[in-house]
């Protein structure tokens, strides 16, 4: 479903020179699974997912989603995905219903079908309270729900969540994780980036631990635990990153 | 691009703007309140202005004769004013001319008057020299005696002409507006007084008063009553139109682009299936709508206020109804143009704050285009109608002035120019939305040392777009300063020196220096490669084929944009000099040196840099625009621009600088020999007359058939060049890949097949 091959992204930055945000990452994600990108802040998760959502162009490498190339078939790729990140905000001067309806229409869903689908969606996500509320007046949790509804309204085969739980309280975060799990059970291919180990443990079928634009380890949680002889994911994560830091000669950030 | 998505985006943006209180206030509430308020304050100010009297110090008026009176009851005599109430507006303070102490010199009083006016105690002073009254009386008496003597049959003993009357002086200050008003009033009064004295003199000499004014000048206004006051409106409405459309477009544009970036909703929209062009067009239409709405509301509000005030302000008619219609039509292209410009700028801005900084540069660029038609003598003609904005304003003006026929003639040209300008701006805006560096720009602290270091350590084989722009700007600026500061050239030696300095120091040196400093590969940047062997003779042939065409175009351009009369003598001097100069010297200076220097700079460094833009034609066009601009005179620039396109095309297609250089040398040599040799040949070979005609300005013009044949040959040659495959920049490869990808997408490849393809990769 998602094939990422040797994806790199360089930025030119005055202070850091040619800054490598992604140093050639490759992974595959299959339908009906949640693929976790685990990494500290600044690891390159957002860059990778922005490339998948066609908003950024890679410096080299290829990525295909449902068979479409993210660079040369960007338009088709955007029809295949629902993208939600900390940067995809909700319109201030639109109500929850209007916002979701707008994106549904942009995806070309006929109006009667859209209304029916949205009614169900609003019911399922329990967001009838923000139905007629302007974005500016919504709480963070409501905004997050609207964003989820916006991302899934066109029933895309691929869903990308970039640190979607950042800044949410336990209740809302839990509800969001449940929604993601439901979507997985419906057969969606999901990429989920986070820096919270508990979420990864709960949700992800496979994870890639990303640091400084590199994938340090990749596999199912069990595989990782066995390979590195560490049952605790957080310890495992910490260990891998420290080793990488030491190997690269960086002063430890941890 | 699908209409449905555009409509969706448009609908959303309109709703969004209507829910924004700031925008609503700027667009709807402000104009409705502004004009009535302005009207009220104008009324009050105008009343205040009318009432204002000016203080005048009158020095030495005590001995003036009683007839005809200059003063009455401490004021100027009422009969000296056209409007009897005018006397009240000059408040007089009298000072005696007699020195308070018998010893003081009379000149002191004059200096005192100067000091009083300079200090601002009085707006003006009227100074009569001490013996003015006596000498005036003596003059009048002499005139009287002369007349009586003539009547008595004997010659006057004292000719009046010899008696000079010293002038009274008005002391005023041009730095003070009120003082100028007082000056104008005083001069009027004294002028009329002097006329009355003259008439009195005539009467006393037995001549009728009418002799001084044998006739009055009458006048007739043939303007249609509907068009009275049209010229006022023709001047003011276009400026107002510009301001309204611009402000109406600017604030929504900032909110819709920079604002969305700031609020984080732009990324939401960008990862939706809406295409960039759909987003741009949707937003553009919204901005345009609000721009037009601003104009309409402003116009309505101003119209209603003006209509109510009109009774208070005589001499100013409402604009004719036709003007309103013309305005309504002109609003659409103006709004379209400004909306696209605002949109592109706003898309570039990182935040609303940054966006607002761009209003000033935008005004600086567009105001001259609106001001140009205001300057006297600028009329609607083909040349002016080709300038964006200016053309629309001139067209609007000629409709307002009632020249409908002229307006209809130029409408197609103006619409075409405006349409092209709009399309280009839309392209630019779409470009902004496609550029990730614009969408995800982050502010960075500038450190000059680090920056220079990086510039050096991160050199690429060919220059960046920024380096190319920088080089072009540098050449333009240096060229400008050189042409302004250079001494007028003296003879051929001066001309040769001027050309060599420009070519070597201003054009070639920056490009070569920047190539060495900013790129890794001299060869790749300056295209120092061997071209396909046929390309060189083909380029020479192309220059020959294009010579008649460029000749015809040159005369066409000169016909459109007349050479400034002030420049003509200088041009003629240059032409005369060419005739005397040695032919091969001219070829060296005009053909060979520029071909080497300009090609290295423009088709070498600058074109190589612009090729990173991702499209070869964009690179060619930008390079030739810069190339054209270095050619000083507008008439020359236009042609240079077109030739620059051909040169750029040759460089891109062959991947070598050589064909361009050959073309350039041949083209310029032909131009030199046309001016020198052809006119001399024509008398010897009468058969030539079927092809060329000697021009009175020197040189030969080609007949149309020759130009057409040349053009056909040139097109064939260019098509041959078009089949060559020169090296491409990585960006161009990518653009082409995307274009191929898009077309694949349009042909709707089944998903499985696409998967298979992707799997093979």
Short mmCIF file of C-alpha atoms in Angstrom, two decimals, chain A residues 9 11-18 46 50 53-58 62 64 66-69 71-76 78-81 83 85 87-95 98-99 101-103 105-108 134 150 157, chain B residues 5 8-9 12-13 15-17 19-20 22 255 260 263-276 283 434 436 439-440 444-447 450-451 454 458 734 737-738 740-742 744-745 748-751 754-755 758 761:
data_model
loop_
_atom_site.label_atom_id
_atom_site.label_comp_id
_atom_site.label_asym_id
_atom_site.label_seq_id
_atom_site.Cartn_x
_atom_site.Cartn_y
_atom_site.Cartn_z
CA UNK A 9 15.21 15.30 2.06
CA UNK A 11 17.28 21.56 3.43
CA UNK A 12 19.81 24.27 3.00
CA UNK A 13 20.16 26.01 6.29
CA UNK A 14 22.46 28.92 7.00
CA UNK A 15 23.68 27.68 10.34
CA UNK A 16 23.70 23.96 9.83
CA UNK A 17 24.72 24.05 6.19
CA UNK A 18 23.08 21.36 4.09
CA UNK A 46 6.97 15.12 9.98
CA UNK A 50 4.70 15.60 4.57
CA UNK A 53 1.05 13.76 1.73
CA UNK A 54 2.68 15.42 -1.36
CA UNK A 55 3.09 18.76 0.38
CA UNK A 56 6.89 18.45 0.25
CA UNK A 57 9.02 17.04 -2.51
CA UNK A 58 11.79 14.60 -1.68
CA UNK A 62 10.64 7.39 -4.31
CA UNK A 64 4.28 5.35 -3.80
CA UNK A 66 -1.59 2.73 -3.58
CA UNK A 67 0.58 2.59 -6.70
CA UNK A 68 0.77 6.32 -7.28
CA UNK A 69 4.06 8.20 -7.12
CA UNK A 71 5.99 13.37 -6.92
CA UNK A 72 4.67 12.83 -10.40
CA UNK A 73 1.12 11.75 -9.51
CA UNK A 74 0.58 14.02 -6.56
CA UNK A 75 -3.05 14.69 -7.42
CA UNK A 76 -3.94 10.99 -7.41
CA UNK A 78 -4.03 13.09 -2.41
CA UNK A 79 -7.23 11.24 -3.31
CA UNK A 80 -5.88 8.08 -1.67
CA UNK A 81 -4.96 9.56 1.67
CA UNK A 83 -3.74 13.31 6.35
CA UNK A 85 -1.08 16.39 11.67
CA UNK A 87 -0.08 21.45 11.43
CA UNK A 88 -3.38 20.75 9.71
CA UNK A 89 -5.58 23.12 11.63
CA UNK A 90 -9.32 23.70 11.58
CA UNK A 91 -10.79 26.81 9.95
CA UNK A 92 -11.62 29.41 12.56
CA UNK A 93 -14.62 30.81 10.79
CA UNK A 94 -16.32 27.54 9.86
CA UNK A 95 -18.46 25.21 11.92
CA UNK A 98 -19.26 22.93 7.32
CA UNK A 99 -15.60 22.08 7.55
CA UNK A 101 -18.65 18.90 4.40
CA UNK A 102 -16.26 21.20 2.54
CA UNK A 103 -13.50 18.60 2.37
CA UNK A 105 -17.17 17.94 -1.42
CA UNK A 106 -13.58 18.64 -2.47
CA UNK A 107 -13.14 14.89 -2.65
CA UNK A 108 -16.07 14.79 -5.02
CA UNK A 134 -17.23 27.82 14.87
CA UNK A 150 -12.12 15.70 7.85
CA UNK A 157 -7.53 3.53 1.84
CA UNK B 5 -13.77 22.55 -6.90
CA UNK B 8 -16.48 25.10 -3.69
CA UNK B 9 -13.33 26.98 -2.74
CA UNK B 12 -15.96 28.81 1.27
CA UNK B 13 -13.63 31.78 0.96
CA UNK B 15 -18.28 32.84 3.54
CA UNK B 16 -15.03 33.00 5.46
CA UNK B 17 -14.46 36.63 4.54
CA UNK B 19 -17.63 36.13 8.77
CA UNK B 20 -14.51 38.19 9.35
CA UNK B 22 -12.15 43.22 10.03
CA UNK B 255 -6.05 36.98 5.04
CA UNK B 260 -4.14 30.75 6.37
CA UNK B 263 -3.39 29.71 11.22
CA UNK B 264 -2.18 26.38 9.82
CA UNK B 265 -5.17 25.71 7.60
CA UNK B 266 -3.24 26.01 4.36
CA UNK B 267 -1.59 22.63 4.83
CA UNK B 268 -5.02 21.12 5.44
CA UNK B 269 -6.15 22.45 2.10
CA UNK B 270 -2.93 21.52 0.29
CA UNK B 271 -3.23 17.85 1.17
CA UNK B 272 -6.82 17.74 -0.06
CA UNK B 273 -7.40 16.68 -3.66
CA UNK B 274 -7.95 20.29 -4.73
CA UNK B 275 -5.27 21.16 -7.25
CA UNK B 276 -3.04 24.17 -6.77
CA UNK B 283 -9.02 32.41 -3.91
CA UNK B 434 3.74 24.95 -5.75
CA UNK B 436 7.54 24.35 -0.85
CA UNK B 439 4.90 27.48 1.75
CA UNK B 440 7.14 26.30 4.57
CA UNK B 444 16.27 32.56 9.89
CA UNK B 445 18.77 34.84 11.52
CA UNK B 446 21.03 36.35 8.92
CA UNK B 447 24.71 36.04 9.52
CA UNK B 450 28.18 32.28 7.59
CA UNK B 451 26.20 33.11 4.53
CA UNK B 454 28.13 28.73 2.69
CA UNK B 458 28.02 24.96 -1.39
CA UNK B 734 11.56 16.94 -12.87
CA UNK B 737 8.47 14.00 -15.37
CA UNK B 738 5.60 15.62 -13.51
CA UNK B 740 4.29 13.12 -18.01
CA UNK B 741 2.86 11.88 -14.70
CA UNK B 742 -0.07 14.24 -14.95
CA UNK B 744 -0.74 9.52 -17.28
CA UNK B 745 -3.13 10.47 -14.55
CA UNK B 748 -6.71 7.05 -16.01
CA UNK B 749 -4.48 4.01 -15.85
CA UNK B 750 -6.26 1.19 -13.92
CA UNK B 751 -5.04 1.04 -10.36
CA UNK B 754 -0.23 1.39 -11.95
CA UNK B 755 0.65 -0.77 -8.95
CA UNK B 758 5.35 0.99 -9.40
CA UNK B 761 10.46 0.34 -10.43
#
